[in-house]
Short mmCIF file of C-alpha atoms in Angstrom, two decimals:
data_model
loop_
_atom_site.label_atom_id
_atom_site.label_comp_id
_atom_site.label_asym_id
_atom_site.label_seq_id
_atom_site.Cartn_x
_atom_site.Cartn_y
_atom_site.Cartn_z
CA UNK Z 152 96.75 82.23 108.02
CA UNK Z 153 95.78 83.63 104.90
CA UNK Z 154 97.72 84.52 101.72
CA UNK Z 155 96.51 88.33 102.23
CA UNK Z 156 97.20 88.62 105.82
CA UNK Z 157 100.95 86.96 105.31
CA UNK Z 158 102.21 88.10 102.13
CA UNK Z 159 105.47 90.29 102.01
CA UNK Z 160 106.44 92.49 99.00
CA UNK Z 161 109.31 91.64 97.20
CA UNK Z 162 112.88 93.35 96.95
CA UNK Z 163 114.14 94.99 93.81
CA UNK Z 164 114.59 98.33 91.79
CA UNK Z 165 111.21 99.23 93.27
CA UNK Z 166 111.49 103.02 92.52
CA UNK Z 167 112.03 101.76 88.67
CA UNK Z 168 109.21 99.72 88.83
CA UNK Z 169 106.82 101.89 90.43
CA UNK Z 170 107.76 104.78 87.38
CA UNK Z 171 107.41 102.13 84.67
CA UNK Z 172 104.28 100.82 86.15
CA UNK Z 173 102.52 104.01 86.51
CA UNK Z 174 103.26 104.82 82.66
CA UNK Z 175 102.06 101.73 81.72
CA UNK Z 176 99.01 101.26 84.25
CA UNK Z 177 97.49 104.72 85.08
CA UNK Z 178 94.22 105.29 85.79
CA UNK Z 179 93.39 107.23 82.62
CA UNK Z 180 94.72 103.89 80.32
CA UNK Z 181 92.54 101.64 82.67
CA UNK Z 182 89.13 103.85 82.23
CA UNK Z 183 89.73 103.72 78.29
CA UNK Z 184 89.46 99.91 78.95
CA UNK Z 185 87.17 99.17 81.69
CA UNK Z 186 83.12 99.14 81.42
CA UNK Z 187 81.47 98.49 84.31
CA UNK Z 188 77.43 97.92 84.02
CA UNK Z 189 74.95 97.31 86.91
CA UNK Z 190 72.27 94.91 85.73
CA UNK Z 191 68.53 95.36 86.41
CA UNK Z 192 68.76 92.54 89.25
CA UNK Z 193 71.56 94.48 90.66
CA UNK Z 194 74.43 92.47 89.74
CA UNK Z 195 77.52 94.29 88.74
CA UNK Z 196 79.89 93.26 85.87
CA UNK Z 197 82.80 94.65 85.29
CA UNK Z 198 84.99 93.89 81.69
CA UNK Z 199 88.49 94.95 81.13
CA UNK Z 200 89.85 94.39 77.89
CA UNK Z 201 93.52 93.36 77.72
CA UNK Z 202 94.40 91.54 74.35
CA UNK Z 203 98.16 90.53 74.93
CA UNK Z 204 97.15 86.95 74.81
CA UNK Z 205 93.82 84.77 73.59
CA UNK Z 206 92.42 84.22 77.35
CA UNK Z 207 90.58 85.80 80.12
CA UNK Z 208 90.34 85.69 83.81
CA UNK Z 209 87.44 86.26 86.12
CA UNK Z 210 86.72 86.94 89.65
CA UNK Z 211 83.01 86.58 91.00
CA UNK Z 212 83.00 88.07 94.75
CA UNK Z 213 80.19 87.47 96.98
CA UNK Z 214 79.94 89.90 99.92
CA UNK Z 215 79.34 87.41 102.33
CA UNK Z 216 81.60 85.08 104.17
CA UNK Z 217 82.22 83.56 107.49
CA UNK Z 218 81.62 86.16 109.51
CA UNK Z 219 78.18 85.97 108.01
CA UNK Z 220 77.25 82.46 109.20
CA UNK Z 221 73.86 82.42 110.71
CA UNK Z 222 73.97 81.43 114.66
CA UNK Z 223 74.59 78.00 115.42
CA UNK Z 224 75.48 77.66 111.62
CA UNK Z 225 79.29 78.64 111.68
CA UNK Z 226 81.26 76.62 108.83
CA UNK Z 227 77.72 77.48 106.15
CA UNK Z 228 79.64 80.17 104.12
CA UNK Z 229 82.66 77.59 103.38
CA UNK Z 230 80.12 74.80 103.21
CA UNK Z 231 78.46 76.58 100.42
CA UNK Z 232 81.84 77.37 98.65
CA UNK Z 233 82.38 73.57 98.40
CA UNK Z 234 78.75 73.20 97.06
CA UNK Z 235 79.47 75.61 94.07
CA UNK Z 236 81.39 73.04 92.50
CA UNK Z 237 78.60 70.13 92.40
CA UNK Z 238 76.89 71.38 89.22
CA UNK Z 239 73.74 73.05 88.31
CA UNK Z 240 70.19 71.90 87.39
CA UNK Z 241 71.59 71.11 84.12
CA UNK Z 242 75.21 70.26 85.02
CA UNK Z 243 75.80 66.92 87.00
CA UNK Z 244 72.48 65.27 86.69
CA UNK Z 245 71.04 62.24 84.59
CA UNK Z 246 67.41 63.86 85.24
CA UNK Z 247 66.97 66.94 87.26
CA UNK Z 248 63.32 66.55 87.70
CA UNK Z 249 63.81 63.20 89.43
CA UNK Z 250 66.58 63.78 91.36
CA UNK Z 251 64.82 67.35 93.02
CA UNK Z 252 62.06 64.89 94.15
CA UNK Z 253 65.13 62.60 95.73
CA UNK Z 254 66.67 65.31 97.21
CA UNK Z 255 63.49 66.82 99.11
CA UNK Z 256 63.25 63.18 100.34
CA UNK Z 257 66.80 63.46 101.93
CA UNK Z 258 65.88 66.90 103.42
CA UNK Z 259 62.88 65.32 105.20
CA UNK Z 260 64.40 62.16 105.89
CA UNK Z 261 67.21 64.23 107.57
CA UNK Z 262 65.09 66.79 109.16
CA UNK Z 263 63.59 63.92 111.01
CA UNK Z 264 66.95 62.14 112.19
CA UNK Z 265 67.99 65.58 113.35
CA UNK Z 266 65.01 65.99 115.41
CA UNK Z 267 65.57 62.86 117.32
CA UNK Z 268 69.40 63.14 117.65
CA UNK Z 269 69.19 66.90 118.92
CA UNK Z 270 66.87 65.56 121.72
CA UNK Z 271 68.64 66.04 124.89
CA UNK Z 272 66.35 64.31 126.90
CA UNK Z 273 63.94 61.13 125.93
CA UNK Z 274 66.33 59.97 122.52
CA UNK Z 275 65.30 56.89 121.62
CA UNK Z 276 68.03 54.84 120.26
CA UNK Z 277 66.06 52.29 118.34
CA UNK Z 278 64.13 55.18 116.80
CA UNK Z 279 67.35 57.32 115.94
CA UNK Z 280 69.01 53.84 114.10
CA UNK Z 281 65.94 53.90 111.91
CA UNK Z 282 65.78 57.39 110.88
CA UNK Z 283 69.57 57.05 110.23
CA UNK Z 284 68.82 54.10 108.20
CA UNK Z 285 65.85 56.24 105.94
CA UNK Z 286 68.33 58.99 105.72
CA UNK Z 287 71.24 56.75 104.38
CA UNK Z 288 68.78 55.18 101.83
CA UNK Z 289 67.26 58.66 100.72
CA UNK Z 290 71.05 59.84 99.94
CA UNK Z 291 71.43 56.62 98.19
CA UNK Z 292 68.52 57.22 96.00
CA UNK Z 293 69.39 60.85 95.24
CA UNK Z 294 73.25 59.62 94.60
CA UNK Z 295 71.45 57.66 91.28
CA UNK Z 296 71.01 61.06 89.30
CA UNK Z 297 74.34 62.35 90.03
CA UNK Z 298 77.22 62.77 87.43
CA UNK Z 299 80.46 63.41 89.87
CA UNK Z 300 82.63 66.11 89.09
CA UNK Z 301 80.73 67.01 86.10
CA UNK Z 302 81.19 70.77 86.70
CA UNK Z 303 84.89 71.11 87.03
CA UNK Z 304 85.43 68.75 84.44
CA UNK Z 305 83.48 70.52 81.66
CA UNK Z 306 85.10 73.63 82.88
CA UNK Z 307 88.82 71.77 82.17
CA UNK Z 308 87.78 70.02 79.25
CA UNK Z 309 87.51 73.87 77.75
CA UNK Z 310 90.92 74.85 78.56
CA UNK Z 311 90.05 76.11 82.81
CA UNK Z 312 93.23 76.55 84.71
CA UNK Z 313 93.40 77.70 88.45
CA UNK Z 314 89.72 76.14 88.82
CA UNK Z 315 89.21 77.38 92.51
CA UNK Z 316 87.46 79.09 95.08
CA UNK Z 317 87.90 80.64 98.61
CA UNK Z 318 85.86 81.71 101.81
CA UNK Z 319 87.53 84.61 104.13
CA UNK Z 320 85.69 86.00 107.07
CA UNK Z 321 84.45 89.16 104.57
CA UNK Z 322 83.51 87.41 101.35
CA UNK Z 323 83.67 84.19 99.00
CA UNK Z 324 85.39 84.41 95.82
CA UNK Z 325 85.25 81.93 92.67
CA UNK Z 326 88.37 82.28 89.73
CA UNK Z 327 89.61 80.47 87.18
CA UNK Z 328 91.56 81.53 83.65
CA UNK Z 329 89.89 80.13 80.29
CA UNK Z 330 90.52 80.83 76.55
CA UNK Z 331 88.48 83.64 75.27
CA UNK Z 332 86.75 81.72 72.53
CA UNK Z 333 84.99 79.70 75.63
CA UNK Z 334 83.61 83.12 77.63
CA UNK Z 335 79.95 82.32 76.59
CA UNK Z 336 80.40 78.65 77.91
CA UNK Z 337 82.18 80.25 81.23
CA UNK Z 338 79.14 82.53 81.50
CA UNK Z 339 76.64 79.99 81.32
CA UNK Z 340 78.19 77.73 83.82
CA UNK Z 341 78.81 81.06 86.29
CA UNK Z 342 75.97 82.37 86.05
CA UNK Z 343 74.11 78.86 86.62
CA UNK Z 344 75.77 78.20 89.99
CA UNK Z 345 75.31 81.31 91.00
CA UNK Z 346 71.69 81.50 90.33
CA UNK Z 347 70.80 77.67 90.49
CA UNK Z 348 73.08 75.70 92.58
CA UNK Z 349 71.88 72.34 93.43
CA UNK Z 350 72.65 70.76 96.94
CA UNK Z 351 73.70 67.45 95.46
CA UNK Z 352 76.05 65.24 97.55
CA UNK Z 353 75.51 68.13 100.40
CA UNK Z 354 76.04 65.65 103.35
CA UNK Z 355 79.15 63.80 101.76
CA UNK Z 356 80.67 67.29 101.00
CA UNK Z 357 79.85 68.30 104.76
CA UNK Z 358 82.07 65.09 105.65
CA UNK Z 359 84.62 66.56 103.47
CA UNK Z 360 84.51 69.80 105.59
CA UNK Z 361 84.79 68.06 108.72
CA UNK Z 362 87.94 66.23 107.83
CA UNK Z 363 89.26 69.77 106.54
CA UNK Z 364 88.78 71.15 109.80
CA UNK Z 365 90.37 68.19 111.84
CA UNK Z 366 93.52 68.80 109.54
CA UNK Z 367 93.65 72.32 109.62
CA UNK Z 368 92.64 73.15 113.60
CA UNK Z 369 91.94 70.22 115.73
CA UNK Z 370 95.38 68.20 114.78
CA UNK Z 371 97.25 71.56 114.18
CA UNK Z 372 98.74 73.07 117.09
CA UNK Z 373 98.86 76.52 115.69
CA UNK Z 374 95.49 76.40 114.16
CA UNK Z 375 94.31 75.61 117.71
CA UNK Z 376 96.08 78.49 118.79
CA UNK Z 377 94.60 80.85 116.31
CA UNK Z 378 91.14 79.75 117.08
CA UNK Z 379 91.37 80.06 120.54
CA UNK Z 380 93.12 83.46 120.33
CA UNK Z 381 90.37 85.09 118.33
CA UNK Z 382 87.59 83.56 120.28
CA UNK Z 383 89.27 85.33 123.40
CA UNK Z 384 89.86 88.45 121.59
CA UNK Z 385 86.31 88.97 120.54
CA UNK Z 386 83.23 88.62 122.90
CA UNK Z 387 80.57 90.31 120.54
CA UNK Z 388 81.43 90.11 116.94
CA UNK Z 389 81.56 86.91 114.47
CA UNK Z 390 85.45 87.36 114.10
CA UNK Z 391 85.64 85.40 116.96
CA UNK Z 392 83.91 82.65 115.73
CA UNK Z 393 85.92 79.41 113.61
CA UNK Z 394 86.09 80.45 110.12
CA UNK Z 395 86.14 76.71 109.14
CA UNK Z 396 83.07 76.23 111.83
CA UNK Z 397 82.59 74.70 115.12
CA UNK Z 398 82.65 70.60 114.79
CA UNK Z 399 79.41 70.12 116.32
CA UNK Z 400 77.77 72.93 114.33
CA UNK Z 401 79.12 71.78 110.90
CA UNK Z 402 78.13 67.95 111.53
CA UNK Z 403 74.79 69.33 112.02
CA UNK Z 404 74.00 71.98 109.17
CA UNK Z 405 71.41 70.70 106.64
CA UNK Z 406 71.12 71.38 102.79
CA UNK Z 407 68.02 73.15 103.65
CA UNK Z 408 70.03 75.87 106.00
CA UNK Z 409 72.50 76.33 102.80
CA UNK Z 410 69.50 77.04 100.40
CA UNK Z 411 68.45 79.54 102.96
CA UNK Z 412 71.94 80.81 103.12
CA UNK Z 413 71.89 81.12 99.28
CA UNK Z 414 68.78 83.02 99.16
CA UNK Z 415 69.80 85.50 101.46
CA UNK Z 416 73.33 86.28 100.49
CA UNK Z 417 73.80 85.10 97.07
CA UNK Z 418 71.50 87.73 95.65
CA UNK Z 419 72.82 89.69 92.62
CA UNK Z 420 73.03 92.76 94.58
CA UNK Z 421 75.30 91.21 96.57
CA UNK Z 422 77.61 90.02 93.80
CA UNK Z 423 80.53 91.71 91.65
CA UNK Z 424 82.08 89.76 88.58
CA UNK Z 425 85.09 91.18 86.99
CA UNK Z 426 86.08 89.32 83.65
CA UNK Z 427 89.60 90.80 82.40
CA UNK Z 428 91.14 89.52 79.24
CA UNK Z 429 91.45 89.43 75.36
CA UNK Z 430 87.51 90.23 75.12
CA UNK Z 431 85.54 93.53 73.51
CA UNK Z 432 83.15 94.99 76.08
CA UNK Z 433 81.02 96.06 73.05
CA UNK Z 434 80.26 92.07 72.40
CA UNK Z 435 80.99 90.86 75.94
CA UNK Z 436 78.84 92.67 78.05
CA UNK Z 437 75.61 91.99 76.14
CA UNK Z 438 76.48 88.37 76.28
CA UNK Z 439 77.22 88.49 79.78
CA UNK Z 440 73.86 90.48 80.81
CA UNK Z 441 72.25 87.58 78.96
CA UNK Z 442 73.20 85.15 81.15
CA UNK Z 443 73.49 86.86 84.47
CA UNK Z 444 70.57 89.06 83.99
CA UNK Z 445 68.49 85.75 84.48
CA UNK Z 446 69.65 85.42 88.07
CA UNK Z 447 66.39 86.27 90.23
CA UNK Z 448 66.93 89.55 91.92
CA UNK Z 449 66.41 89.88 95.71
CA UNK Z 450 67.26 92.49 98.38
CA UNK Z 451 70.80 93.26 99.44
CA UNK Z 452 71.30 91.88 102.96
CA UNK Z 453 71.18 94.28 105.53
CA UNK Z 454 74.12 95.34 107.53
CA UNK Z 455 75.75 93.92 110.01
CA UNK Z 456 74.62 95.74 113.65
CA UNK Z 457 77.00 93.77 115.98
CA UNK Z 458 80.28 96.01 116.87
CA UNK Z 459 83.02 94.44 118.99
CA UNK Z 460 82.96 96.57 122.47
CA UNK Z 461 86.27 98.44 123.23
CA UNK Z 462 88.43 96.10 124.91
CA UNK Z 463 89.72 97.42 128.31
CA UNK Z 464 91.71 94.47 129.98
CA UNK Z 465 94.42 92.37 128.29
CA UNK Z 466 93.72 88.93 127.80
CA UNK Z 467 95.79 85.68 127.45
CA UNK Z 468 95.80 82.20 126.01
CA UNK Z 469 98.28 79.95 127.05
CA UNK Z 470 98.35 75.77 125.50
CA UNK Z 471 100.73 73.66 127.10
CA UNK Z 472 101.98 70.88 124.73
CA UNK Z 473 105.09 68.73 123.71
CA UNK Z 474 105.02 70.61 120.55
CA UNK Z 475 106.85 73.69 118.59
CA UNK Z 476 106.53 76.87 120.62
CA UNK Z 477 104.92 79.97 119.37
CA UNK Z 478 103.78 83.17 120.12
CA UNK Z 479 100.96 85.50 118.73
CA UNK Z 480 99.10 88.22 119.73
CA UNK Z 481 96.59 91.11 118.50
CA UNK Z 482 95.16 94.66 119.08
CA UNK Z 483 92.23 95.66 117.94
CA UNK Z 484 92.09 98.05 114.99
CA UNK Z 485 89.59 100.00 112.71
CA UNK Z 486 88.33 98.55 109.63
CA UNK Z 487 89.59 99.27 106.12
CA UNK Z 488 87.53 102.43 105.71
CA UNK Z 489 89.27 103.91 108.72
CA UNK Z 490 91.45 107.22 107.98
CA UNK Z 491 94.62 105.55 109.48
CA UNK Z 492 94.33 102.58 107.07
CA UNK Z 493 97.56 103.41 105.17
CA UNK Z 494 99.40 104.12 108.40
CA UNK Z 495 98.77 100.53 109.67
CA UNK Z 496 100.15 99.06 106.34
CA UNK Z 497 103.26 101.17 106.98
CA UNK Z 498 103.57 100.20 110.48
CA UNK Z 499 103.33 96.38 109.13
CA UNK Z 500 105.87 97.45 106.35
CA UNK Z 501 108.35 99.04 108.87
CA UNK Z 502 108.22 96.28 111.75
CA UNK Z 503 107.96 92.95 109.34
CA UNK Z 504 108.91 93.31 105.43
CA UNK Z 505 112.10 91.31 104.78
CA UNK Z 506 115.37 91.27 106.49
CA UNK Z 507 115.60 95.09 106.84
CA UNK Z 508 112.40 95.03 108.92
CA UNK Z 509 112.94 96.04 112.74
CA UNK Z 510 111.35 92.73 114.17
CA UNK Z 511 113.79 90.68 111.69
CA UNK Z 512 116.74 92.62 112.78
CA UNK Z 513 116.04 92.60 116.20
CA UNK Z 514 114.95 88.99 117.18
CA UNK Z 515 116.11 87.11 114.34
CA UNK Z 516 119.67 88.68 113.53
CA UNK Z 517 120.69 90.71 116.46
CA UNK Z 518 119.46 88.70 119.48
CA UNK Z 519 118.81 85.55 117.64
CA UNK Z 520 116.13 84.33 120.08
CA UNK Z 521 113.27 83.66 117.09
CA UNK Z 522 113.47 81.69 113.82
CA UNK Z 523 110.75 84.41 112.40
CA UNK Z 524 109.05 87.40 113.76
CA UNK Z 525 106.68 89.37 111.49
CA UNK Z 526 103.70 91.45 112.10
CA UNK Z 527 100.41 91.78 109.60
CA UNK Z 528 97.16 93.80 109.89
CA UNK Z 529 93.20 93.15 108.95
CA UNK Z 530 93.12 89.73 111.04
CA UNK Z 531 91.06 87.71 110.53
CA UNK Z 532 89.41 90.29 108.18
CA UNK Z 533 89.20 93.83 107.13
CA UNK Z 534 85.35 94.56 106.54
CA UNK Z 535 84.95 94.98 110.08
CA UNK Z 536 87.41 96.18 112.67
CA UNK Z 537 90.14 93.25 113.18
CA UNK Z 538 93.34 92.79 114.67
CA UNK Z 539 96.83 93.78 114.11
CA UNK Z 540 98.81 90.96 114.97
CA UNK Z 541 102.80 89.85 115.57
CA UNK Z 542 104.12 86.41 115.74
CA UNK Z 543 107.26 84.76 116.14
CA UNK Z 544 108.70 81.22 116.61
CA UNK Z 545 111.41 80.81 119.43
CA UNK Z 546 114.64 79.05 118.81
CA UNK Z 547 115.94 76.22 121.22
CA UNK Z 548 116.70 77.51 124.62
CA UNK Z 549 114.38 80.52 124.40
CA UNK Z 550 110.55 81.24 125.29
CA UNK Z 551 107.27 82.79 123.75
CA UNK Z 552 107.80 84.94 126.80
CA UNK Z 553 110.80 86.29 125.71
CA UNK Z 554 109.68 87.02 122.09
CA UNK Z 555 106.53 88.97 123.52
CA UNK Z 556 108.83 90.99 125.49
CA UNK Z 557 111.19 91.83 122.27
CA UNK Z 558 108.01 92.74 120.25
CA UNK Z 559 106.71 95.23 122.90
CA UNK Z 560 110.14 96.93 123.14
CA UNK Z 561 109.96 97.52 119.22
CA UNK Z 562 106.45 98.74 119.54
CA UNK Z 563 107.48 101.15 122.07
CA UNK Z 564 110.10 102.39 119.73
CA UNK Z 565 107.30 103.36 117.43
CA UNK Z 566 105.38 105.23 120.13
CA UNK Z 567 108.40 107.41 121.13
CA UNK Z 568 111.04 107.60 118.23
CA UNK Z 569 110.02 108.52 114.85
CA UNK Z 570 110.91 105.99 112.37
CA UNK Z 571 113.64 107.03 109.38
CA UNK Z 572 113.22 108.73 106.13
CA UNK Z 573 114.70 105.50 104.78
CA UNK Z 574 111.88 103.29 106.41
CA UNK Z 575 109.44 105.64 105.24
CA UNK Z 576 110.15 106.15 102.07
CA UNK Z 577 110.79 102.23 101.30
CA UNK Z 578 107.34 101.64 102.92
CA UNK Z 579 105.99 104.33 100.21
CA UNK Z 580 107.75 102.61 97.35
CA UNK Z 581 107.43 99.01 98.05
CA UNK Z 582 103.64 99.03 98.55
CA UNK Z 583 103.11 101.48 95.41
CA UNK Z 584 105.26 98.83 93.53
CA UNK Z 585 103.26 95.75 95.32
CA UNK Z 586 99.72 97.51 94.19
CA UNK Z 587 101.03 98.14 90.68
CA UNK Z 588 102.56 94.65 90.06
CA UNK Z 589 99.53 93.29 91.31
CA UNK Z 590 97.63 94.45 88.18
CA UNK Z 591 100.04 92.97 86.04
CA UNK Z 592 98.18 89.80 85.06
CA UNK Z 593 94.62 89.30 84.34
CA UNK Z 594 93.85 87.21 87.44
CA UNK Z 595 95.21 89.82 89.80
CA UNK Z 596 93.69 92.49 88.10
CA UNK Z 597 90.49 90.55 87.80
CA UNK Z 598 90.78 90.17 91.79
CA UNK Z 599 91.57 94.04 92.46
CA UNK Z 600 88.55 95.16 90.31
CA UNK Z 601 85.88 92.95 92.05
CA UNK Z 602 87.51 93.94 95.72
CA UNK Z 603 87.46 97.48 95.12
CA UNK Z 604 84.25 97.75 93.39
CA UNK Z 605 82.70 95.65 96.19
CA UNK Z 606 84.35 97.72 99.18
CA UNK Z 607 84.27 101.27 97.74
CA UNK Z 608 81.76 101.25 94.94
CA UNK Z 609 84.03 102.44 92.49
CA UNK Z 610 86.97 100.12 91.51
CA UNK Z 611 89.02 103.29 90.52
CA UNK Z 612 89.89 103.49 94.66
CA UNK Z 613 93.02 101.19 93.85
CA UNK Z 614 94.63 104.22 92.04
CA UNK Z 615 93.35 106.83 94.67
CA UNK Z 616 95.15 104.76 97.73
CA UNK Z 617 98.30 105.93 96.17
CA UNK Z 618 97.89 109.73 97.26
CA UNK Z 619 96.90 108.09 100.62
CA UNK Z 620 100.23 106.33 101.16
CA UNK Z 621 102.26 109.22 100.16
CA UNK Z 622 100.35 111.42 102.55
CA UNK Z 623 101.34 108.97 105.63
CA UNK Z 624 104.24 110.62 107.62
CA UNK Z 625 106.03 110.11 110.86
CA UNK Z 626 103.83 111.38 113.21
CA UNK Z 627 101.22 109.44 111.97
CA UNK Z 628 103.01 106.59 112.71
CA UNK Z 629 103.50 107.67 116.17
CA UNK Z 630 100.16 108.59 116.78
CA UNK Z 631 98.66 105.45 115.31
CA UNK Z 632 101.18 103.19 117.53
CA UNK Z 633 100.33 105.11 120.66
CA UNK Z 634 96.43 104.63 120.38
CA UNK Z 635 96.49 100.85 119.03
CA UNK Z 636 99.72 99.28 121.12
CA UNK Z 637 98.58 99.26 124.70
CA UNK Z 638 98.17 96.41 126.73
CA UNK Z 639 94.68 96.82 127.72
CA UNK Z 640 93.91 96.33 123.78
CA UNK Z 641 95.95 93.47 123.67
CA UNK Z 642 95.46 89.69 123.51
CA UNK Z 643 98.36 87.28 123.77
CA UNK Z 644 98.34 83.53 122.48
CA UNK Z 645 101.59 81.19 123.29
CA UNK Z 646 102.35 77.45 123.31
CA UNK Z 647 104.50 76.55 125.62
CA UNK Z 648 106.50 73.12 125.44
CA UNK Z 649 105.72 70.84 128.13
CA UNK Z 650 108.36 68.54 128.55
CA UNK Z 651 107.37 65.16 129.15
CA UNK Z 652 107.36 63.58 132.77
CA UNK Z 653 109.67 60.87 133.66
CA UNK Z 654 108.57 57.53 132.41
CA UNK Z 655 106.05 58.87 129.97
CA UNK Z 656 106.52 58.10 126.17
CA UNK Z 657 108.25 60.68 124.42
CA UNK Z 658 106.35 63.05 121.98
CA UNK Z 659 106.67 62.86 118.17
CA UNK Z 660 106.48 66.46 118.28
CA UNK Z 661 109.72 67.50 120.27
CA UNK Z 662 110.30 71.56 119.60
CA UNK Z 663 112.67 72.35 116.68
CA UNK Z 664 114.35 75.53 115.46
CA UNK Z 665 111.53 76.23 112.91
CA UNK Z 666 107.55 76.51 112.43
CA UNK Z 667 105.98 73.10 112.15
#
């Protein structure tokens, strides 16, 4: 599960942190140091001046993720994230003119091979082998022009740290930190891979993504459980598809399809780039415009029309294996724009934030039936209506079913009893402290600026959320709990331990006290 969903707030002198943070990081202070410019091609640039150290961080957010994978091409957004490190028409090649011709031959050869491979009737084994040989030879021909790892090596040789990217259901993001005197080099590199990517080594990287799926999903009982749970909870919306991609689709997606995905979603109007650090907007912005302004404009992708229908019947998934038992359940909830979004955050904090939380005290401390028990909201994404989920790992001698019963008792308490003054106040203090502390470093601030600018059209919303947090009431929590945590809106998923039959070899994955 992604870091955003699972992150728990730190303990400490929260009220003091909030007070200090508000003084040091108030909206007026940020407005003086932050400049936003929408370029003629539609790309949004944000520059925030923070001269404490001679470095900068950036965060490029593309408003397209796994949920935007075309039908039959699941995993394509994730695949494109991998390809962004393969370089450009100027980085990673010894002769792009020749390489471009060679890559075109690869696509022609692959299309012929794939057409034969997909035949359900009349497939010719001999012809398939011949076409595969031609495809392999074409790849070898294109490989001659590749300078492996040229893009990341160039960045790291110039001081880049934390070079990485991630694909979520809602978006794809790219980020690293770098010395301020390398700002122009970064702008050249980042604008190049966004505007002029090259699908070199595509099929080699496709194998890497397939192996990633095998490790994260196929070889992981909890990975398979989560995948099956989402596929069961959703009947229409793409949130029900595998984010990493279904194996059969990953194995057949092509570089030609990747180029089409890029043309549709990696248009400037769909991208926000935030840069934070030791730089002056007066000199940095013209430089950034020089490079990012060259990216060809394109229409912003049309909004998704699919809306998940209301769930009217409880659903369940059960996996029987000789492995660690596990319990997971989810309830449909609205997207991040809903007026009750802060109320869902309050419920998350009260039921599962640290050892003062209700789930910890009930299932872990008092009943001693679980090694861990937590809840999290906005799963698997927040851009569209997602799930409010709970999970728990049973201790030896206890079952997933027991955990579900105990979680439901705690949810009934939320529906019938007011939360305490102390619980509500802890939520407000900790959440405000978390939001402010997330702005303390360049990378965290760049992330927040890009996220809020993308989701709300104005980065200032990160400060306006403070008022929404303060406005949450006990009645709100009770009302939202009654609306959301009902059986007909619930999908449960369990891993149930099956003991080996007599005479059968013992499984290496016997249940233990903690999660695997």
